[in-house]
Amino acid sequence: MKEFTEAERHFIGLLHDTINRMANNSANCKNWFMAVVAAIIAYVANNPESADVLWVLLFIDLLFYGLDSYYLQLEKNFRDIECNFVQAVKDDSTEDGTMVDTLLYNFNYNIVKNGGTKKEKNICKALKSPSTWLFYSSFFILIIIVYCCIVDFNIINWIASLNDSCSCCQCCK
């Protein structure tokens, strides 16, 4: 088996760093989305008359879902590039290393968009990934439930009326 040169090891290290960055971006999408949802729901809970703001959260949910899927797609594409590169290093038995040099020094963004040498699009896989659709669809449903509870059922006033009618002790009055 052919040993990796210093340039090849460095290139693989750069790919690993990029893959880690895409994975961190995907996780940050989820963290930022949860922070935005918590802030808006807390605002609406204190101001029930502005419950229509929750509809904006549905748009934000779709926006973060698309962004998170995009980062997952890029991560998968970089993994494909890494696999193709390692396979090319293993298969390239010539001394001049033309295939490896082509992959090593090719800065074409279309290779990243298309997942290396494969023409398969990974965005559909990222959209169907349980790590994205389960997370964002559950928040989509949660936002609709919170909206229904605040507007249709007026649950905040109902909870307040429970505290007013408490007769078990004098602490609620």
Tab-separated table of C-alpha atoms in Angstrom:
chain	number	residue	atom	x	y	z
A	1	MET	CA	0.000	0.000	0.000
A	2	LYS	CA	1.233	3.445	-0.913
A	3	GLU	CA	2.121	5.799	1.948
A	4	PHE	CA	0.513	9.217	2.076
A	5	THR	CA	2.782	12.149	1.323
A	6	GLU	CA	2.865	15.183	3.590
A	7	ALA	CA	0.722	17.181	1.126
A	8	GLU	CA	-1.849	14.372	0.971
A	9	ARG	CA	-2.033	14.124	4.763
A	10	HIS	CA	-2.411	17.877	5.020
A	11	PHE	CA	-5.205	17.832	2.418
A	12	ILE	CA	-7.041	15.086	4.316
A	13	GLY	CA	-6.610	17.112	7.505
A	14	LEU	CA	-8.125	20.156	5.800
A	15	LEU	CA	-11.051	18.038	4.658
A	16	HIS	CA	-11.541	16.764	8.213
A	17	ASP	CA	-11.506	20.325	9.531
A	18	THR	CA	-14.069	21.376	6.934
A	19	ILE	CA	-16.287	18.383	7.734
A	20	ASN	CA	-16.109	19.247	11.452
A	21	ARG	CA	-16.973	22.879	10.686
A	22	MET	CA	-20.039	21.821	8.658
A	23	ALA	CA	-21.160	19.508	11.477
A	24	ASN	CA	-20.726	22.353	13.994
A	25	ASN	CA	-22.703	24.697	11.740
A	26	SER	CA	-25.504	22.141	11.607
A	27	ALA	CA	-25.533	21.845	15.400
A	28	ASN	CA	-25.450	25.635	15.737
A	29	CYS	CA	-28.530	25.873	13.506
A	30	LYS	CA	-30.429	23.737	15.975
A	31	ASN	CA	-29.113	25.714	18.968
A	32	TRP	CA	-29.972	29.097	17.477
A	33	PHE	CA	-33.382	27.868	16.390
A	34	MET	CA	-34.218	26.614	19.885
A	35	ALA	CA	-33.102	29.944	21.365
A	36	VAL	CA	-35.300	31.906	18.944
A	37	VAL	CA	-38.291	29.635	19.610
A	38	ALA	CA	-37.859	29.922	23.388
A	39	ALA	CA	-37.552	33.714	23.228
A	40	ILE	CA	-40.609	34.200	21.038
A	41	ILE	CA	-42.749	31.749	23.023
A	42	ALA	CA	-41.721	33.480	26.273
A	43	TYR	CA	-42.637	36.846	24.737
A	44	VAL	CA	-46.021	35.561	23.555
A	45	ALA	CA	-46.704	33.923	26.933
A	46	ASN	CA	-46.285	37.333	28.592
A	47	ASN	CA	-48.234	39.151	25.845
A	48	PRO	CA	-51.001	36.803	24.660
A	49	GLU	CA	-52.534	39.518	22.479
A	50	SER	CA	-49.477	39.268	20.217
A	51	ALA	CA	-49.875	35.537	19.573
A	52	ASP	CA	-49.824	36.090	15.816
A	53	VAL	CA	-46.050	36.457	16.126
A	54	LEU	CA	-45.969	32.667	16.448
A	55	TRP	CA	-46.789	32.371	12.739
A	56	VAL	CA	-43.413	33.949	12.037
A	57	LEU	CA	-41.879	31.000	13.880
A	58	LEU	CA	-43.256	28.632	11.253
A	59	PHE	CA	-41.335	30.534	8.590
A	60	ILE	CA	-38.232	30.581	10.800
A	61	ASP	CA	-38.655	26.820	11.306
A	62	LEU	CA	-38.598	26.221	7.547
A	63	LEU	CA	-35.681	28.604	7.128
A	64	PHE	CA	-33.520	26.843	9.714
A	65	TYR	CA	-34.608	23.446	8.362
A	66	GLY	CA	-33.300	24.402	4.933
A	67	LEU	CA	-30.081	25.874	6.329
A	68	ASP	CA	-29.406	22.853	8.514
A	69	SER	CA	-30.034	20.516	5.575
A	70	TYR	CA	-27.678	22.580	3.445
A	71	TYR	CA	-24.875	22.169	5.989
A	72	LEU	CA	-25.550	18.434	6.201
A	73	GLN	CA	-25.401	18.256	2.397
A	74	LEU	CA	-22.040	20.045	2.338
A	75	GLU	CA	-20.724	17.761	5.084
A	76	LYS	CA	-21.719	14.688	3.059
A	77	ASN	CA	-20.189	16.141	-0.101
A	78	PHE	CA	-16.881	16.768	1.662
A	79	ARG	CA	-16.958	13.224	3.015
A	80	ASP	CA	-17.422	11.985	-0.549
A	81	ILE	CA	-14.493	14.110	-1.696
A	82	GLU	CA	-12.364	12.633	1.080
A	83	CYS	CA	-13.345	9.068	0.159
A	84	ASN	CA	-12.658	9.731	-3.529
A	85	PHE	CA	-9.274	11.237	-2.694
A	86	VAL	CA	-8.210	8.354	-0.442
A	87	GLN	CA	-9.352	5.859	-3.071
A	88	ALA	CA	-7.402	7.744	-5.742
A	89	VAL	CA	-4.275	7.658	-3.566
A	90	LYS	CA	-4.685	3.907	-3.066
A	91	ASP	CA	-5.352	3.232	-6.761
A	92	ASP	CA	-2.758	5.591	-8.214
A	93	SER	CA	0.298	3.461	-8.779
A	94	THR	CA	2.044	5.748	-11.234
A	95	GLU	CA	5.050	7.735	-10.181
A	96	ASP	CA	3.815	11.080	-11.474
A	97	GLY	CA	0.581	10.911	-9.419
A	98	THR	CA	-1.543	12.684	-12.020
A	99	MET	CA	-4.927	11.607	-10.608
A	100	VAL	CA	-3.937	12.486	-7.055
A	101	ASP	CA	-2.492	15.830	-8.141
A	102	THR	CA	-5.684	16.605	-10.044
A	103	LEU	CA	-7.785	15.994	-6.950
A	104	LEU	CA	-5.263	17.636	-4.640
A	105	TYR	CA	-4.944	20.902	-6.536
A	106	ASN	CA	-8.416	21.222	-8.017
A	107	PHE	CA	-10.216	24.185	-6.453
A	108	ASN	CA	-13.430	23.819	-8.429
A	109	TYR	CA	-16.471	24.558	-6.272
A	110	ASN	CA	-18.681	22.410	-8.521
A	111	ILE	CA	-16.896	19.343	-7.141
A	112	VAL	CA	-18.054	20.336	-3.648
A	113	LYS	CA	-21.588	21.064	-4.850
A	114	ASN	CA	-21.848	17.723	-6.651
A	115	GLY	CA	-20.273	15.611	-3.937
A	116	GLY	CA	-16.897	14.910	-5.439
A	117	THR	CA	-16.903	13.020	-8.689
A	118	LYS	CA	-20.402	11.640	-8.103
A	119	LYS	CA	-23.287	13.582	-9.638
A	120	GLU	CA	-25.657	12.572	-6.850
A	121	LYS	CA	-27.316	15.416	-5.027
A	122	ASN	CA	-27.284	14.998	-1.275
A	123	ILE	CA	-29.764	17.763	-0.442
A	124	CYS	CA	-32.710	15.342	-0.633
A	125	LYS	CA	-30.911	12.966	1.692
A	126	ALA	CA	-30.242	15.826	4.089
A	127	LEU	CA	-33.887	16.936	3.984
A	128	LYS	CA	-35.022	13.366	4.688
A	129	SER	CA	-32.462	12.820	7.430
A	130	PRO	CA	-34.048	12.077	10.823
A	131	SER	CA	-31.663	14.538	12.428
A	132	THR	CA	-33.364	17.346	10.509
A	133	TRP	CA	-36.956	16.495	9.679
A	134	LEU	CA	-37.802	14.973	13.066
A	135	PHE	CA	-36.326	17.928	14.913
A	136	TYR	CA	-37.903	20.691	12.830
A	137	SER	CA	-41.254	18.973	12.263
A	138	SER	CA	-41.659	18.439	16.008
A	139	PHE	CA	-41.090	22.159	16.572
A	140	PHE	CA	-43.492	22.931	13.721
A	141	ILE	CA	-46.187	20.941	15.509
A	142	LEU	CA	-45.240	22.466	18.883
A	143	ILE	CA	-45.612	25.983	17.506
A	144	ILE	CA	-49.084	25.198	16.165
A	145	ILE	CA	-50.106	23.640	19.499
A	146	VAL	CA	-48.820	26.647	21.452
A	147	TYR	CA	-50.687	28.984	19.118
A	148	CYS	CA	-53.911	27.019	19.545
A	149	CYS	CA	-53.509	26.979	23.318
A	150	ILE	CA	-52.901	30.700	23.555
A	151	VAL	CA	-55.412	31.987	21.016
A	152	ASP	CA	-58.196	29.441	20.728
A	153	PHE	CA	-58.317	28.036	24.221
A	154	ASN	CA	-56.908	31.091	25.977
A	155	ILE	CA	-55.073	28.770	28.338
A	156	ILE	CA	-53.240	31.588	30.098
A	157	ASN	CA	-56.498	33.049	31.416
A	158	TRP	CA	-57.667	29.555	32.319
A	159	ILE	CA	-54.534	28.946	34.402
A	160	ALA	CA	-54.955	32.355	36.052
A	161	SER	CA	-58.569	31.526	36.901
A	162	LEU	CA	-57.427	28.291	38.552
A	163	ASN	CA	-55.193	30.273	40.885
A	164	ASP	CA	-58.041	32.681	41.716
A	165	SER	CA	-60.438	29.886	42.618
A	166	CYS	CA	-58.059	27.979	44.852
A	167	SER	CA	-59.799	27.423	48.160
A	168	CYS	CA	-57.396	25.008	49.759
A	169	CYS	CA	-55.258	27.714	51.348
A	170	GLN	CA	-54.798	31.426	51.527
A	171	CYS	CA	-51.443	31.435	49.711
A	172	CYS	CA	-52.955	31.964	46.250
A	173	LYS	CA	-55.018	34.996	47.213
